């Protein structure tokens, strides 16, 4: 029996902010792509030494360095870079993002064990979805000034629109448990800024963990 007779507004809130956040993430990724390409081109251009007679002694341009996918960088690290390079087309389809959030593969877990088993998602899809979720959290005041999710903000985000006391307590318990588990997993120091890519991965894991526990509550899998 489903105990959540008064459904939370979380899904609608995520959906309502996803388009705006796609634009934010797109602009930051475009800026970072431009920054990476500019740095790579600069490194590949070597000056010709006119004092060298033997062509074999001339240093050839270095082989292109394998640059990690731009999705594997934080969305806030290069936020000060210009973002007007519209020649780059990066637009994650809304349908693809929604599909990812609704149909990502889950593995079974025992809610009574208080253990969190994360969703199995390819790393780049997880990073992109996590960046979008981090943006959604930020726009709903669930992120502190350094970029870490907060207990009060997440509880408000996940329980808004629900009047049932049991669901509110389940949300509080789930958020507290998940934040603790994720803090241990990433060895978080809340006095410091997130490392490269960390805020996006963390946002995805927090969303995944809390969603699993609240689903367990609504399906009466734990008290």
PDB file of C-alpha atoms in Angstrom:
ATOM      1  CA  UNK A   1       0.000   0.000   0.000  1.00  0.00           C
ATOM      2  CA  UNK A   2       1.287   3.437  -0.892  1.00  0.00           C
ATOM      3  CA  UNK A   3       1.473   5.586   2.245  1.00  0.00           C
ATOM      4  CA  UNK A   4       2.203   8.813   0.362  1.00  0.00           C
ATOM      5  CA  UNK A   5      -1.395   9.845  -0.278  1.00  0.00           C
ATOM      6  CA  UNK A   6      -0.350  13.491  -0.507  1.00  0.00           C
ATOM      7  CA  UNK A   7       2.436  13.263  -3.112  1.00  0.00           C
ATOM      8  CA  UNK A   8       5.438  15.570  -2.830  1.00  0.00           C
ATOM      9  CA  UNK A   9       6.094  18.248  -5.423  1.00  0.00           C
ATOM     10  CA  UNK A  10       9.711  17.231  -5.953  1.00  0.00           C
ATOM     11  CA  UNK A  11       9.265  15.740  -9.431  1.00  0.00           C
ATOM     12  CA  UNK A  12       7.373  18.794 -10.685  1.00  0.00           C
ATOM     13  CA  UNK A  13       9.946  21.138  -9.172  1.00  0.00           C
ATOM     14  CA  UNK A  14      12.813  19.294 -10.842  1.00  0.00           C
ATOM     15  CA  UNK A  15      10.938  19.347 -14.146  1.00  0.00           C
ATOM     16  CA  UNK A  16      10.151  23.063 -13.854  1.00  0.00           C
ATOM     17  CA  UNK A  17      13.789  24.026 -13.261  1.00  0.00           C
ATOM     18  CA  UNK A  18      15.418  21.547 -15.654  1.00  0.00           C
ATOM     19  CA  UNK A  19      15.117  23.746 -18.773  1.00  0.00           C
ATOM     20  CA  UNK A  20      16.624  26.775 -17.046  1.00  0.00           C
ATOM     21  CA  UNK A  21      19.387  24.657 -15.556  1.00  0.00           C
ATOM     22  CA  UNK A  22      20.156  23.088 -18.933  1.00  0.00           C
ATOM     23  CA  UNK A  23      20.945  26.564 -20.226  1.00  0.00           C
ATOM     24  CA  UNK A  24      23.183  27.308 -17.227  1.00  0.00           C
ATOM     25  CA  UNK A  25      25.077  24.036 -17.560  1.00  0.00           C
ATOM     26  CA  UNK A  26      25.315  24.402 -21.346  1.00  0.00           C
ATOM     27  CA  UNK A  27      26.864  27.863 -21.067  1.00  0.00           C
ATOM     28  CA  UNK A  28      29.414  26.729 -18.499  1.00  0.00           C
ATOM     29  CA  UNK A  29      30.349  23.670 -20.563  1.00  0.00           C
ATOM     30  CA  UNK A  30      30.710  25.827 -23.673  1.00  0.00           C
ATOM     31  CA  UNK A  31      32.966  28.212 -21.762  1.00  0.00           C
ATOM     32  CA  UNK A  32      35.061  25.355 -20.484  1.00  0.00           C
ATOM     33  CA  UNK A  33      35.303  23.766 -23.929  1.00  0.00           C
ATOM     34  CA  UNK A  34      36.541  27.071 -25.327  1.00  0.00           C
ATOM     35  CA  UNK A  35      39.061  27.383 -22.499  1.00  0.00           C
ATOM     36  CA  UNK A  36      40.358  23.826 -23.038  1.00  0.00           C
ATOM     37  CA  UNK A  37      40.640  24.238 -26.826  1.00  0.00           C
ATOM     38  CA  UNK A  38      42.398  27.585 -26.459  1.00  0.00           C
ATOM     39  CA  UNK A  39      44.904  26.108 -23.995  1.00  0.00           C
ATOM     40  CA  UNK A  40      45.508  23.064 -26.182  1.00  0.00           C
ATOM     41  CA  UNK A  41      46.097  25.139 -29.326  1.00  0.00           C
ATOM     42  CA  UNK A  42      48.509  27.382 -27.425  1.00  0.00           C
ATOM     43  CA  UNK A  43      50.504  24.373 -26.208  1.00  0.00           C
ATOM     44  CA  UNK A  44      50.683  22.830 -29.691  1.00  0.00           C
ATOM     45  CA  UNK A  45      52.126  25.942 -31.384  1.00  0.00           C
ATOM     46  CA  UNK A  46      55.922  25.835 -30.993  1.00  0.00           C
ATOM     47  CA  UNK A  47      58.250  28.538 -32.307  1.00  0.00           C
ATOM     48  CA  UNK A  48      60.648  27.666 -35.159  1.00  0.00           C
ATOM     49  CA  UNK A  49      64.323  27.936 -34.200  1.00  0.00           C
ATOM     50  CA  UNK A  50      66.076  29.554 -37.232  1.00  0.00           C
ATOM     51  CA  UNK A  51      69.544  28.640 -35.875  1.00  0.00           C
ATOM     52  CA  UNK A  52      68.938  24.924 -36.398  1.00  0.00           C
ATOM     53  CA  UNK A  53      70.217  23.647 -39.759  1.00  0.00           C
ATOM     54  CA  UNK A  54      69.170  20.013 -39.533  1.00  0.00           C
ATOM     55  CA  UNK A  55      65.456  19.611 -39.983  1.00  0.00           C
ATOM     56  CA  UNK A  56      65.547  16.472 -37.874  1.00  0.00           C
ATOM     57  CA  UNK A  57      66.724  18.577 -34.940  1.00  0.00           C
ATOM     58  CA  UNK A  58      63.718  20.837 -35.092  1.00  0.00           C
ATOM     59  CA  UNK A  59      61.312  20.004 -32.337  1.00  0.00           C
ATOM     60  CA  UNK A  60      58.065  18.968 -33.891  1.00  0.00           C
ATOM     61  CA  UNK A  61      54.797  19.995 -32.375  1.00  0.00           C
ATOM     62  CA  UNK A  62      53.870  17.758 -29.483  1.00  0.00           C
ATOM     63  CA  UNK A  63      51.222  15.145 -30.000  1.00  0.00           C
ATOM     64  CA  UNK A  64      47.786  16.311 -28.964  1.00  0.00           C
ATOM     65  CA  UNK A  65      47.191  15.669 -25.319  1.00  0.00           C
ATOM     66  CA  UNK A  66      44.195  13.576 -24.479  1.00  0.00           C
ATOM     67  CA  UNK A  67      41.838  16.001 -22.794  1.00  0.00           C
ATOM     68  CA  UNK A  68      39.233  14.568 -20.434  1.00  0.00           C
ATOM     69  CA  UNK A  69      35.620  15.081 -21.377  1.00  0.00           C
ATOM     70  CA  UNK A  70      34.463  18.549 -20.440  1.00  0.00           C
ATOM     71  CA  UNK A  71      31.633  16.969 -18.498  1.00  0.00           C
ATOM     72  CA  UNK A  72      34.243  15.796 -15.997  1.00  0.00           C
ATOM     73  CA  UNK A  73      34.805  19.296 -14.652  1.00  0.00           C
ATOM     74  CA  UNK A  74      32.765  21.186 -12.108  1.00  0.00           C
ATOM     75  CA  UNK A  75      30.198  23.586 -13.480  1.00  0.00           C
ATOM     76  CA  UNK A  76      31.251  26.295 -11.060  1.00  0.00           C
ATOM     77  CA  UNK A  77      35.047  26.136 -11.469  1.00  0.00           C
ATOM     78  CA  UNK A  78      35.078  28.086 -14.737  1.00  0.00           C
ATOM     79  CA  UNK A  79      31.959  30.149 -14.124  1.00  0.00           C
ATOM     80  CA  UNK A  80      33.928  33.380 -14.597  1.00  0.00           C
ATOM     81  CA  UNK A  81      34.889  32.509 -18.163  1.00  0.00           C
ATOM     82  CA  UNK A  82      33.044  34.143 -21.037  1.00  0.00           C
ATOM     83  CA  UNK A  83      30.031  32.134 -22.181  1.00  0.00           C
ATOM     84  CA  UNK A  84      29.024  33.870 -25.389  1.00  0.00           C
ATOM     85  CA  UNK A  85      30.517  31.293 -27.775  1.00  0.00           C
ATOM     86  CA  UNK A  86      27.268  30.266 -29.407  1.00  0.00           C
ATOM     87  CA  UNK A  87      29.067  28.554 -32.286  1.00  0.00           C
ATOM     88  CA  UNK A  88      29.284  25.492 -30.051  1.00  0.00           C
ATOM     89  CA  UNK A  89      26.041  23.579 -29.915  1.00  0.00           C
ATOM     90  CA  UNK A  90      25.552  21.733 -26.645  1.00  0.00           C
ATOM     91  CA  UNK A  91      21.919  21.182 -25.781  1.00  0.00           C
ATOM     92  CA  UNK A  92      21.052  18.070 -23.782  1.00  0.00           C
ATOM     93  CA  UNK A  93      17.566  17.142 -24.892  1.00  0.00           C
ATOM     94  CA  UNK A  94      14.952  17.637 -22.190  1.00  0.00           C
ATOM     95  CA  UNK A  95      13.425  14.276 -23.087  1.00  0.00           C
ATOM     96  CA  UNK A  96      16.781  12.547 -22.627  1.00  0.00           C
ATOM     97  CA  UNK A  97      17.330  14.135 -19.225  1.00  0.00           C
ATOM     98  CA  UNK A  98      13.808  13.276 -18.085  1.00  0.00           C
ATOM     99  CA  UNK A  99      14.258   9.727 -19.342  1.00  0.00           C
ATOM    100  CA  UNK A 100      17.523   9.457 -17.447  1.00  0.00           C
ATOM    101  CA  UNK A 101      15.908  10.624 -14.227  1.00  0.00           C
ATOM    102  CA  UNK A 102      12.893   8.321 -14.633  1.00  0.00           C
ATOM    103  CA  UNK A 103      14.377   5.173 -16.113  1.00  0.00           C
ATOM    104  CA  UNK A 104      17.946   4.862 -14.811  1.00  0.00           C
ATOM    105  CA  UNK A 105      18.745   1.325 -13.811  1.00  0.00           C
ATOM    106  CA  UNK A 106      18.485   0.588 -10.092  1.00  0.00           C
ATOM    107  CA  UNK A 107      19.739  -2.414  -8.154  1.00  0.00           C
ATOM    108  CA  UNK A 108      17.843  -3.826  -5.206  1.00  0.00           C
ATOM    109  CA  UNK A 109      18.739  -2.929  -1.651  1.00  0.00           C
ATOM    110  CA  UNK A 110      17.421  -3.608   1.839  1.00  0.00           C
ATOM    111  CA  UNK A 111      16.145  -0.353   3.396  1.00  0.00           C
ATOM    112  CA  UNK A 112      16.479  -1.851   6.879  1.00  0.00           C
ATOM    113  CA  UNK A 113      20.229  -2.240   6.419  1.00  0.00           C
ATOM    114  CA  UNK A 114      20.711   1.547   6.141  1.00  0.00           C
ATOM    115  CA  UNK A 115      23.176   0.873   3.322  1.00  0.00           C
ATOM    116  CA  UNK A 116      23.127   2.916   0.154  1.00  0.00           C
ATOM    117  CA  UNK A 117      23.679   1.154  -3.172  1.00  0.00           C
ATOM    118  CA  UNK A 118      24.010   3.764  -5.926  1.00  0.00           C
ATOM    119  CA  UNK A 119      22.292   3.642  -9.278  1.00  0.00           C
ATOM    120  CA  UNK A 120      24.322   2.140 -12.105  1.00  0.00           C
ATOM    121  CA  UNK A 121      24.743   4.968 -14.608  1.00  0.00           C
ATOM    122  CA  UNK A 122      27.586   5.682 -17.079  1.00  0.00           C
ATOM    123  CA  UNK A 123      30.034   8.177 -15.606  1.00  0.00           C
ATOM    124  CA  UNK A 124      29.431  10.983 -18.117  1.00  0.00           C
ATOM    125  CA  UNK A 125      25.649  10.679 -17.857  1.00  0.00           C
ATOM    126  CA  UNK A 126      25.952  10.745 -14.085  1.00  0.00           C
ATOM    127  CA  UNK A 127      28.143  13.860 -14.245  1.00  0.00           C
ATOM    128  CA  UNK A 128      25.732  15.705 -16.551  1.00  0.00           C
ATOM    129  CA  UNK A 129      22.638  14.721 -14.574  1.00  0.00           C
ATOM    130  CA  UNK A 130      24.461  15.630 -11.365  1.00  0.00           C
ATOM    131  CA  UNK A 131      25.330  19.092 -12.668  1.00  0.00           C
ATOM    132  CA  UNK A 132      21.692  19.659 -13.569  1.00  0.00           C
ATOM    133  CA  UNK A 133      20.581  18.481 -10.118  1.00  0.00           C
ATOM    134  CA  UNK A 134      23.178  20.678  -8.422  1.00  0.00           C
ATOM    135  CA  UNK A 135      21.723  23.624 -10.322  1.00  0.00           C
ATOM    136  CA  UNK A 136      18.180  22.643  -9.285  1.00  0.00           C
ATOM    137  CA  UNK A 137      19.264  22.392  -5.640  1.00  0.00           C
ATOM    138  CA  UNK A 138      20.969  25.780  -5.846  1.00  0.00           C
ATOM    139  CA  UNK A 139      17.868  27.436  -7.285  1.00  0.00           C
ATOM    140  CA  UNK A 140      15.845  25.984  -4.399  1.00  0.00           C
ATOM    141  CA  UNK A 141      18.210  27.187  -1.648  1.00  0.00           C
ATOM    142  CA  UNK A 142      19.456  23.681  -0.852  1.00  0.00           C
ATOM    143  CA  UNK A 143      23.147  24.508  -1.447  1.00  0.00           C
ATOM    144  CA  UNK A 144      25.450  26.470   0.856  1.00  0.00           C
ATOM    145  CA  UNK A 145      27.800  29.244  -0.277  1.00  0.00           C
ATOM    146  CA  UNK A 146      30.618  26.771  -1.014  1.00  0.00           C
ATOM    147  CA  UNK A 147      28.438  24.456  -3.083  1.00  0.00           C
ATOM    148  CA  UNK A 148      27.577  21.695  -0.585  1.00  0.00           C
ATOM    149  CA  UNK A 149      23.978  20.472  -0.131  1.00  0.00           C
ATOM    150  CA  UNK A 150      22.405  21.371   3.215  1.00  0.00           C
ATOM    151  CA  UNK A 151      20.167  19.386   5.562  1.00  0.00           C
ATOM    152  CA  UNK A 152      17.498  22.064   5.984  1.00  0.00           C
ATOM    153  CA  UNK A 153      17.453  22.941   2.298  1.00  0.00           C
ATOM    154  CA  UNK A 154      17.081  19.339   1.144  1.00  0.00           C
ATOM    155  CA  UNK A 155      14.381  18.556   3.716  1.00  0.00           C
ATOM    156  CA  UNK A 156      12.383  21.568   2.528  1.00  0.00           C
ATOM    157  CA  UNK A 157      12.972  20.631  -1.106  1.00  0.00           C
ATOM    158  CA  UNK A 158      11.774  17.043  -0.726  1.00  0.00           C
ATOM    159  CA  UNK A 159       8.909  17.620   1.709  1.00  0.00           C
ATOM    160  CA  UNK A 160       7.266  20.740   0.290  1.00  0.00           C
ATOM    161  CA  UNK A 161       3.602  20.162  -0.412  1.00  0.00           C
ATOM    162  CA  UNK A 162       3.306  17.193   1.959  1.00  0.00           C
ATOM    163  CA  UNK A 163       1.298  17.583   5.141  1.00  0.00           C
ATOM    164  CA  UNK A 164       1.792  14.072   6.488  1.00  0.00           C
ATOM    165  CA  UNK A 165       3.985  14.107   9.612  1.00  0.00           C
ATOM    166  CA  UNK A 166       5.280  10.611   8.879  1.00  0.00           C
ATOM    167  CA  UNK A 167       6.555  11.619   5.454  1.00  0.00           C
ATOM    168  CA  UNK A 168       8.253  14.704   6.850  1.00  0.00           C
ATOM    169  CA  UNK A 169      10.047  12.602   9.473  1.00  0.00           C
ATOM    170  CA  UNK A 170      10.976  10.030   6.825  1.00  0.00           C
ATOM    171  CA  UNK A 171      12.393  12.846   4.693  1.00  0.00           C
ATOM    172  CA  UNK A 172      14.403  14.222   7.598  1.00  0.00           C
ATOM    173  CA  UNK A 173      15.745  10.761   8.400  1.00  0.00           C
ATOM    174  CA  UNK A 174      16.553  10.006   4.748  1.00  0.00           C
ATOM    175  CA  UNK A 175      18.324  13.319   4.121  1.00  0.00           C
ATOM    176  CA  UNK A 176      20.349  12.988   7.309  1.00  0.00           C
ATOM    177  CA  UNK A 177      21.331   9.395   6.516  1.00  0.00           C
ATOM    178  CA  UNK A 178      22.185  10.134   2.880  1.00  0.00           C
ATOM    179  CA  UNK A 179      24.209  13.264   3.632  1.00  0.00           C
ATOM    180  CA  UNK A 180      26.208  11.297   6.191  1.00  0.00           C
ATOM    181  CA  UNK A 181      26.805   8.420   3.753  1.00  0.00           C
ATOM    182  CA  UNK A 182      27.830  10.753   0.924  1.00  0.00           C
ATOM    183  CA  UNK A 183      30.050  12.810   3.251  1.00  0.00           C
ATOM    184  CA  UNK A 184      31.934   9.647   4.175  1.00  0.00           C
ATOM    185  CA  UNK A 185      32.088   8.460   0.552  1.00  0.00           C
ATOM    186  CA  UNK A 186      33.634  11.707  -0.725  1.00  0.00           C
ATOM    187  CA  UNK A 187      35.544  12.534   2.467  1.00  0.00           C
ATOM    188  CA  UNK A 188      33.960  15.984   2.449  1.00  0.00           C
ATOM    189  CA  UNK A 189      35.403  18.974   4.261  1.00  0.00           C
ATOM    190  CA  UNK A 190      32.600  21.555   4.242  1.00  0.00           C
ATOM    191  CA  UNK A 191      35.078  24.323   4.972  1.00  0.00           C
ATOM    192  CA  UNK A 192      36.640  23.858   1.527  1.00  0.00           C
ATOM    193  CA  UNK A 193      35.348  24.159  -2.025  1.00  0.00           C
ATOM    194  CA  UNK A 194      34.392  20.928  -3.823  1.00  0.00           C
ATOM    195  CA  UNK A 195      37.122  19.290  -5.884  1.00  0.00           C
ATOM    196  CA  UNK A 196      36.866  19.128  -9.665  1.00  0.00           C
ATOM    197  CA  UNK A 197      33.637  17.409 -10.638  1.00  0.00           C
ATOM    198  CA  UNK A 198      32.812  16.554  -7.043  1.00  0.00           C
ATOM    199  CA  UNK A 199      29.772  18.780  -6.601  1.00  0.00           C
ATOM    200  CA  UNK A 200      27.991  17.259  -9.609  1.00  0.00           C
ATOM    201  CA  UNK A 201      28.707  13.643  -8.656  1.00  0.00           C
ATOM    202  CA  UNK A 202      27.710  14.347  -5.076  1.00  0.00           C
ATOM    203  CA  UNK A 203      24.435  16.000  -6.120  1.00  0.00           C
ATOM    204  CA  UNK A 204      23.513  12.944  -8.185  1.00  0.00           C
ATOM    205  CA  UNK A 205      24.333  10.525  -5.355  1.00  0.00           C
ATOM    206  CA  UNK A 206      22.354  12.605  -2.853  1.00  0.00           C
ATOM    207  CA  UNK A 207      19.334  12.654  -5.183  1.00  0.00           C
ATOM    208  CA  UNK A 208      19.656   8.932  -5.853  1.00  0.00           C
ATOM    209  CA  UNK A 209      19.994   8.010  -2.184  1.00  0.00           C
ATOM    210  CA  UNK A 210      17.139  10.185  -0.909  1.00  0.00           C
ATOM    211  CA  UNK A 211      14.836   9.058  -3.725  1.00  0.00           C
ATOM    212  CA  UNK A 212      15.488   5.404  -2.901  1.00  0.00           C
ATOM    213  CA  UNK A 213      14.750   5.869   0.788  1.00  0.00           C
ATOM    214  CA  UNK A 214      11.602   7.919   0.229  1.00  0.00           C
ATOM    215  CA  UNK A 215      10.370   5.356  -2.289  1.00  0.00           C
ATOM    216  CA  UNK A 216      10.948   2.713   0.364  1.00  0.00           C
ATOM    217  CA  UNK A 217       8.883   4.707   2.834  1.00  0.00           C
ATOM    218  CA  UNK A 218       6.029   5.286   0.398  1.00  0.00           C
ATOM    219  CA  UNK A 219       5.907   1.576  -0.471  1.00  0.00           C
ATOM    220  CA  UNK A 220       5.860   0.717   3.238  1.00  0.00           C
ATOM    221  CA  UNK A 221       9.217  -1.067   3.047  1.00  0.00           C
ATOM    222  CA  UNK A 222      10.351   0.404   6.326  1.00  0.00           C
ATOM    223  CA  UNK A 223       8.769   2.115   9.276  1.00  0.00           C
TER     224      UNK A 223
END
